[in-house]
Amino acid sequence: MSSREAILARIRAAVADAPAEEPPLPRAYRRSHLAPGADPVGLFAERVADYRATVTRTDPAGLPAALAAALTAHGARRLAVPAGFPAELLPPGAWQWHHEPLTVPELDGLDGSLTLAAVGIAVTGTLVLDAGPGHGRRALSLVPDYHLCVIRAEQIAADVPEALTRLDPARPLTFISGPSATSDIELDRVEGVHGPRTLHVIIVEPREPA
Amino acid sequence: MTAPNDRGVVWLGSPAFPEAAREALKDGQLRANLRRATATIRDKRLSVSAELDDWEQLRDAAAAIKQHTARHLDRYLVQLEESVTAAGGTVHWAADAAEANRIVTELVRATGGSDDETREVVKVKSMATQEIGLNEHLAEHGITAYETDLAELIVQLGDDRPSHILVPAIHKNRTEIRDLFAAEMGRHGIAAPEGLTDEPRALAEAARRHLRHKFLSAKVAVSGANFACADTGTVLVVESEGNGRMCLTLPETLITVMGIEKVIPSFADLEVFLQLLPRSSTGERMNPYTSAWSGTTEGDGPSAFHLVLLDNGRTDTLADPVGRQALGCIRCSACLNVCPVFERTGGHAYGSVYPGPIGAVLTPQLVGVDSDTKGAAASLPFASTLCGACYDACPVKINIPEVLTHLRAKVVEAEGGRTVEALAMKAAGKVLDSPRLLTAAQKAAALGGKVLARDGRIGRLPGPLHGWTDSRDTPAPPTESFRSWWRKNREGGTS
Ligand code: SF4
């Protein structure tokens, strides 16, 4: 008997007591922890910033300038840009935009990456990338030490349950909540280990926030 | 097929809990480190879980999903196998540690390279691979496994053993870590920078520099899994540092070793666990990184994905209707951080890769209380005051005190003539180390024994066993690495 058959047989013997008909699972928890009437975009901005990431809010017209300001502030000049990132958003200036194909050592030599995201989660301050257009393959937003990510306000889901319904599990998903961090030394969180040590999120809203 | 000796889990030669605990209690530095770390995390966990006013409903759902999955585990595993295969992955089944090690070793070898070339794999922190002793097995076959999680790196560089399931180097403080990095990093790759300080930020930077080229050059990665969704074949690794993302993304081949109990029915069920796990483990609303992948993706990440499904005593655990709830564990470590016994003894005293309250219920079930390893494993159900803090903290509502009392009864049965008082006292007497408390504890345990005699179950122990409130600090003995202690003991033939 193969181990597969043996394990399955052992399981069947072990749970012979299980009822064939199961009662429905209790799901009395909330679909969202966003307070009624609260602004998901504002909460998202606050919660992302709680992880010591930088957050900028802007409108479509202000986006190139916001990108330029972020890159200038960080001193990033050589950037990986994934296929599908809208060329018209790239700010004019002395930046080098590096496009795929990029080897991993090439990525390692760049200052940062500039990507879009698939979904945001307001309550947890999380970005999700799904390797779609403008996200790049997973290495692109991982290997360089700085990640500048643009998300549109309508991509921000209130909470985890809603966010999962917006995602396609067939795609490789990366949930990002702040910069790389560790709690391994005395269980105290410090930012910056192997992933990008600086995360900057730019939220694009239909109009200038009041 | 699954002789308990092939299962790993416990460290051979470990003394039973009472003896190990007595030694640990003498280590004032260890206790200070643990007290500091667990106090920090307890406060954070409480504040972020209190943000969700439906925390109890989430726990109920998590417990129900896990229990439901366990009762229909055969069906969900077969479904997972189909989904992963359809998505381009390959599924392997391993009855025990020996078989899992053999599968992984063959997969690493099959990735090519000449025979005299040193084979290297990078590893993401994984309880399952620790349980089966994978690194040691690979080393015997000429394959070097590099641990990439910061705490695992600390343990590996220190030739040490993990003492906590989430933060395996919790027994070491920042100064001890600095000294270790300064002394050892250079012998395994890029050395720590001159003048390294004990600032956590500087230590993290040293780890980043040390591991960078290993990530960039590795051809094979080995990981564990936090969850695997039967319906979509999606496997998840929840982490903080980005070492997981590196291992899951950059190498050509990814081998994931996963206990069969990690399967959940659907991708949608993650809505429960992704809320509970980060808040319960590191006390964050969300951990920095979670990677989710289904099979392989053209042009992104590994071109070969192997999922090894590991039994290794889990089906034995499943056969016990009371004990099987321990399989619901999502390894958040909240029960360790609230446990008064763990805070005093640390993780090494449990003699197993699974320490603390969850270890006290899981270890004896995985290896059996009547096996050859019973010296260490059979003492673990007594390594508790039954205070119930672990049950309250557990995000999947595992009733650890209930399982402990159930296992105590089993141990007593297996031991034949010995009474529960004798066993409980053996643990308590060594740990409490105070005549006054001992007397009271004996009364408490005698009471427990009477309850046992009446209905086969033991209730909560009252009195000093309830609180463990008075362990004294004594001067620390000369430090000795865990492994050197272990070798000495093994050579001394005390296993
Ligand atoms: S038993 Fe519960 S509290 Fe303990 S590690 Fe497992 S899930 Fe967490």
PDB file of N, CA, C and O in Angstrom, chain B residues 175-211:
ATOM      1  N   THR B 175      22.189  41.397  23.512  1.00  0.00           N
ATOM      2  CA  THR B 175      23.642  41.375  23.701  1.00  0.00           C
ATOM      3  C   THR B 175      24.208  39.996  23.365  1.00  0.00           C
ATOM      4  O   THR B 175      25.257  39.864  22.724  1.00  0.00           O
ATOM      5  N   GLU B 176      23.484  38.984  23.772  1.00  0.00           N
ATOM      6  CA  GLU B 176      23.925  37.627  23.447  1.00  0.00           C
ATOM      7  C   GLU B 176      23.903  37.401  21.936  1.00  0.00           C
ATOM      8  O   GLU B 176      24.784  36.732  21.383  1.00  0.00           O
ATOM      9  N   ILE B 177      22.912  37.973  21.261  1.00  0.00           N
ATOM     10  CA  ILE B 177      22.813  37.818  19.804  1.00  0.00           C
ATOM     11  C   ILE B 177      23.966  38.561  19.119  1.00  0.00           C
ATOM     12  O   ILE B 177      24.603  38.056  18.195  1.00  0.00           O
ATOM     13  N   ARG B 178      24.247  39.760  19.611  1.00  0.00           N
ATOM     14  CA  ARG B 178      25.370  40.516  19.044  1.00  0.00           C
ATOM     15  C   ARG B 178      26.661  39.710  19.135  1.00  0.00           C
ATOM     16  O   ARG B 178      27.412  39.582  18.164  1.00  0.00           O
ATOM     17  N   ASP B 179      26.926  39.172  20.298  1.00  0.00           N
ATOM     18  CA  ASP B 179      28.171  38.428  20.503  1.00  0.00           C
ATOM     19  C   ASP B 179      28.234  37.218  19.565  1.00  0.00           C
ATOM     20  O   ASP B 179      29.283  36.913  18.990  1.00  0.00           O
ATOM     21  N   LEU B 180      27.096  36.563  19.407  1.00  0.00           N
ATOM     22  CA  LEU B 180      27.034  35.385  18.534  1.00  0.00           C
ATOM     23  C   LEU B 180      27.296  35.767  17.080  1.00  0.00           C
ATOM     24  O   LEU B 180      28.089  35.117  16.386  1.00  0.00           O
ATOM     25  N   PHE B 181      26.655  36.827  16.617  1.00  0.00           N
ATOM     26  CA  PHE B 181      26.853  37.270  15.230  1.00  0.00           C
ATOM     27  C   PHE B 181      28.318  37.628  14.998  1.00  0.00           C
ATOM     28  O   PHE B 181      28.907  37.259  13.983  1.00  0.00           O
ATOM     29  N   ALA B 182      28.885  38.380  15.934  1.00  0.00           N
ATOM     30  CA  ALA B 182      30.273  38.824  15.770  1.00  0.00           C
ATOM     31  C   ALA B 182      31.200  37.612  15.691  1.00  0.00           C
ATOM     32  O   ALA B 182      32.140  37.568  14.900  1.00  0.00           O
ATOM     33  N   ALA B 183      30.915  36.589  16.484  1.00  0.00           N
ATOM     34  CA  ALA B 183      31.812  35.437  16.538  1.00  0.00           C
ATOM     35  C   ALA B 183      31.595  34.461  15.378  1.00  0.00           C
ATOM     36  O   ALA B 183      32.543  33.868  14.876  1.00  0.00           O
ATOM     37  N   GLU B 184      30.343  34.282  14.947  1.00  0.00           N
ATOM     38  CA  GLU B 184      30.038  33.126  14.091  1.00  0.00           C
ATOM     39  C   GLU B 184      29.752  33.430  12.622  1.00  0.00           C
ATOM     40  O   GLU B 184      29.945  32.561  11.768  1.00  0.00           O
ATOM     41  N   MET B 185      29.233  34.617  12.323  1.00  0.00           N
ATOM     42  CA  MET B 185      28.781  34.851  10.940  1.00  0.00           C
ATOM     43  C   MET B 185      29.884  34.614   9.917  1.00  0.00           C
ATOM     44  O   MET B 185      29.654  34.000   8.876  1.00  0.00           O
ATOM     45  N   GLY B 186      31.076  35.069  10.231  1.00  0.00           N
ATOM     46  CA  GLY B 186      32.187  34.959   9.293  1.00  0.00           C
ATOM     47  C   GLY B 186      32.529  33.521   8.936  1.00  0.00           C
ATOM     48  O   GLY B 186      33.078  33.243   7.866  1.00  0.00           O
ATOM     49  N   ARG B 187      32.191  32.587   9.805  1.00  0.00           N
ATOM     50  CA  ARG B 187      32.531  31.187   9.535  1.00  0.00           C
ATOM     51  C   ARG B 187      31.557  30.525   8.572  1.00  0.00           C
ATOM     52  O   ARG B 187      31.788  29.432   8.091  1.00  0.00           O
ATOM     53  N   HIS B 188      30.437  31.204   8.308  1.00  0.00           N
ATOM     54  CA  HIS B 188      29.417  30.597   7.438  1.00  0.00           C
ATOM     55  C   HIS B 188      29.092  31.468   6.234  1.00  0.00           C
ATOM     56  O   HIS B 188      28.124  31.221   5.537  1.00  0.00           O
ATOM     57  N   GLY B 189      29.871  32.530   6.010  1.00  0.00           N
ATOM     58  CA  GLY B 189      29.568  33.422   4.901  1.00  0.00           C
ATOM     59  C   GLY B 189      30.041  34.815   5.260  1.00  0.00           C
ATOM     60  O   GLY B 189      31.096  34.983   5.875  1.00  0.00           O
ATOM     61  N   ILE B 190      29.226  35.793   4.909  1.00  0.00           N
ATOM     62  CA  ILE B 190      29.640  37.179   5.129  1.00  0.00           C
ATOM     63  C   ILE B 190      29.632  37.499   6.627  1.00  0.00           C
ATOM     64  O   ILE B 190      28.646  37.261   7.323  1.00  0.00           O
ATOM     65  N   ALA B 191      30.760  38.031   7.099  1.00  0.00           N
ATOM     66  CA  ALA B 191      30.927  38.293   8.528  1.00  0.00           C
ATOM     67  C   ALA B 191      30.099  39.491   8.963  1.00  0.00           C
ATOM     68  O   ALA B 191      29.688  40.318   8.147  1.00  0.00           O
ATOM     69  N   ALA B 192      29.854  39.570  10.240  1.00  0.00           N
ATOM     70  CA  ALA B 192      29.195  40.744  10.810  1.00  0.00           C
ATOM     71  C   ALA B 192      30.134  41.939  10.670  1.00  0.00           C
ATOM     72  O   ALA B 192      31.350  41.781  10.715  1.00  0.00           O
ATOM     73  N   PRO B 193      29.577  43.145  10.479  1.00  0.00           N
ATOM     74  CA  PRO B 193      30.459  44.312  10.344  1.00  0.00           C
ATOM     75  C   PRO B 193      31.238  44.581  11.637  1.00  0.00           C
ATOM     76  O   PRO B 193      30.797  44.210  12.725  1.00  0.00           O
ATOM     77  N   GLU B 194      32.393  45.197  11.451  1.00  0.00           N
ATOM     78  CA  GLU B 194      33.193  45.633  12.606  1.00  0.00           C
ATOM     79  C   GLU B 194      32.340  46.532  13.503  1.00  0.00           C
ATOM     80  O   GLU B 194      31.551  47.333  13.011  1.00  0.00           O
ATOM     81  N   GLY B 195      32.528  46.392  14.787  1.00  0.00           N
ATOM     82  CA  GLY B 195      31.855  47.309  15.705  1.00  0.00           C
ATOM     83  C   GLY B 195      30.340  47.148  15.736  1.00  0.00           C
ATOM     84  O   GLY B 195      29.610  48.098  16.020  1.00  0.00           O
ATOM     85  N   LEU B 196      29.852  45.946  15.420  1.00  0.00           N
ATOM     86  CA  LEU B 196      28.407  45.679  15.475  1.00  0.00           C
ATOM     87  C   LEU B 196      27.875  45.984  16.879  1.00  0.00           C
ATOM     88  O   LEU B 196      28.450  45.533  17.873  1.00  0.00           O
ATOM     89  N   THR B 197      26.787  46.753  16.933  1.00  0.00           N
ATOM     90  CA  THR B 197      26.193  47.057  18.232  1.00  0.00           C
ATOM     91  C   THR B 197      25.058  46.081  18.524  1.00  0.00           C
ATOM     92  O   THR B 197      24.723  45.244  17.689  1.00  0.00           O
ATOM     93  N   ASP B 198      24.467  46.191  19.689  1.00  0.00           N
ATOM     94  CA  ASP B 198      23.355  45.290  20.014  1.00  0.00           C
ATOM     95  C   ASP B 198      21.995  45.929  19.728  1.00  0.00           C
ATOM     96  O   ASP B 198      20.975  45.434  20.174  1.00  0.00           O
ATOM     97  N   GLU B 199      21.989  47.017  18.955  1.00  0.00           N
ATOM     98  CA  GLU B 199      20.730  47.599  18.495  1.00  0.00           C
ATOM     99  C   GLU B 199      20.018  46.590  17.589  1.00  0.00           C
ATOM    100  O   GLU B 199      20.617  46.118  16.608  1.00  0.00           O
ATOM    101  N   PRO B 200      18.745  46.264  17.849  1.00  0.00           N
ATOM    102  CA  PRO B 200      18.049  45.321  16.984  1.00  0.00           C
ATOM    103  C   PRO B 200      18.138  45.696  15.505  1.00  0.00           C
ATOM    104  O   PRO B 200      18.269  44.826  14.631  1.00  0.00           O
ATOM    105  N   ARG B 201      18.102  46.983  15.192  1.00  0.00           N
ATOM    106  CA  ARG B 201      18.185  47.415  13.804  1.00  0.00           C
ATOM    107  C   ARG B 201      19.529  47.017  13.181  1.00  0.00           C
ATOM    108  O   ARG B 201      19.592  46.560  12.040  1.00  0.00           O
ATOM    109  N   ALA B 202      20.589  47.178  13.951  1.00  0.00           N
ATOM    110  CA  ALA B 202      21.923  46.824  13.449  1.00  0.00           C
ATOM    111  C   ALA B 202      22.048  45.305  13.296  1.00  0.00           C
ATOM    112  O   ALA B 202      22.656  44.804  12.344  1.00  0.00           O
ATOM    113  N   LEU B 203      21.436  44.584  14.207  1.00  0.00           N
ATOM    114  CA  LEU B 203      21.489  43.119  14.127  1.00  0.00           C
ATOM    115  C   LEU B 203      20.714  42.626  12.905  1.00  0.00           C
ATOM    116  O   LEU B 203      21.156  41.705  12.207  1.00  0.00           O
ATOM    117  N   ALA B 204      19.578  43.261  12.637  1.00  0.00           N
ATOM    118  CA  ALA B 204      18.790  42.894  11.456  1.00  0.00           C
ATOM    119  C   ALA B 204      19.574  43.196  10.183  1.00  0.00           C
ATOM    120  O   ALA B 204      19.568  42.414   9.226  1.00  0.00           O
ATOM    121  N   GLU B 205      20.265  44.320  10.164  1.00  0.00           N
ATOM    122  CA  GLU B 205      21.095  44.700   9.006  1.00  0.00           C
ATOM    123  C   GLU B 205      22.206  43.667   8.778  1.00  0.00           C
ATOM    124  O   GLU B 205      22.487  43.275   7.636  1.00  0.00           O
ATOM    125  N   ALA B 206      22.803  43.215   9.868  1.00  0.00           N
ATOM    126  CA  ALA B 206      23.862  42.210   9.735  1.00  0.00           C
ATOM    127  C   ALA B 206      23.301  40.923   9.129  1.00  0.00           C
ATOM    128  O   ALA B 206      23.933  40.296   8.272  1.00  0.00           O
ATOM    129  N   ALA B 207      22.084  40.550   9.534  1.00  0.00           N
ATOM    130  CA  ALA B 207      21.459  39.344   8.988  1.00  0.00           C
ATOM    131  C   ALA B 207      21.144  39.540   7.507  1.00  0.00           C
ATOM    132  O   ALA B 207      21.314  38.633   6.690  1.00  0.00           O
ATOM    133  N   ARG B 208      20.699  40.733   7.161  1.00  0.00           N
ATOM    134  CA  ARG B 208      20.391  41.027   5.752  1.00  0.00           C
ATOM    135  C   ARG B 208      21.636  40.845   4.886  1.00  0.00           C
ATOM    136  O   ARG B 208      21.603  40.178   3.856  1.00  0.00           O
ATOM    137  N   ARG B 209      22.740  41.425   5.323  1.00  0.00           N
ATOM    138  CA  ARG B 209      23.977  41.323   4.544  1.00  0.00           C
ATOM    139  C   ARG B 209      24.476  39.883   4.471  1.00  0.00           C
ATOM    140  O   ARG B 209      24.968  39.421   3.457  1.00  0.00           O
ATOM    141  N   HIS B 210      24.339  39.196   5.598  1.00  0.00           N
ATOM    142  CA  HIS B 210      24.844  37.827   5.674  1.00  0.00           C
ATOM    143  C   HIS B 210      24.115  36.894   4.699  1.00  0.00           C
ATOM    144  O   HIS B 210      24.717  36.016   4.082  1.00  0.00           O
ATOM    145  N   LEU B 211      22.787  37.080   4.566  1.00  0.00           N
ATOM    146  CA  LEU B 211      21.990  36.123   3.795  1.00  0.00           C
ATOM    147  C   LEU B 211      21.735  36.528   2.351  1.00  0.00           C
ATOM    148  O   LEU B 211      21.286  35.715   1.546  1.00  0.00           O
TER     149      LEU B 211
END
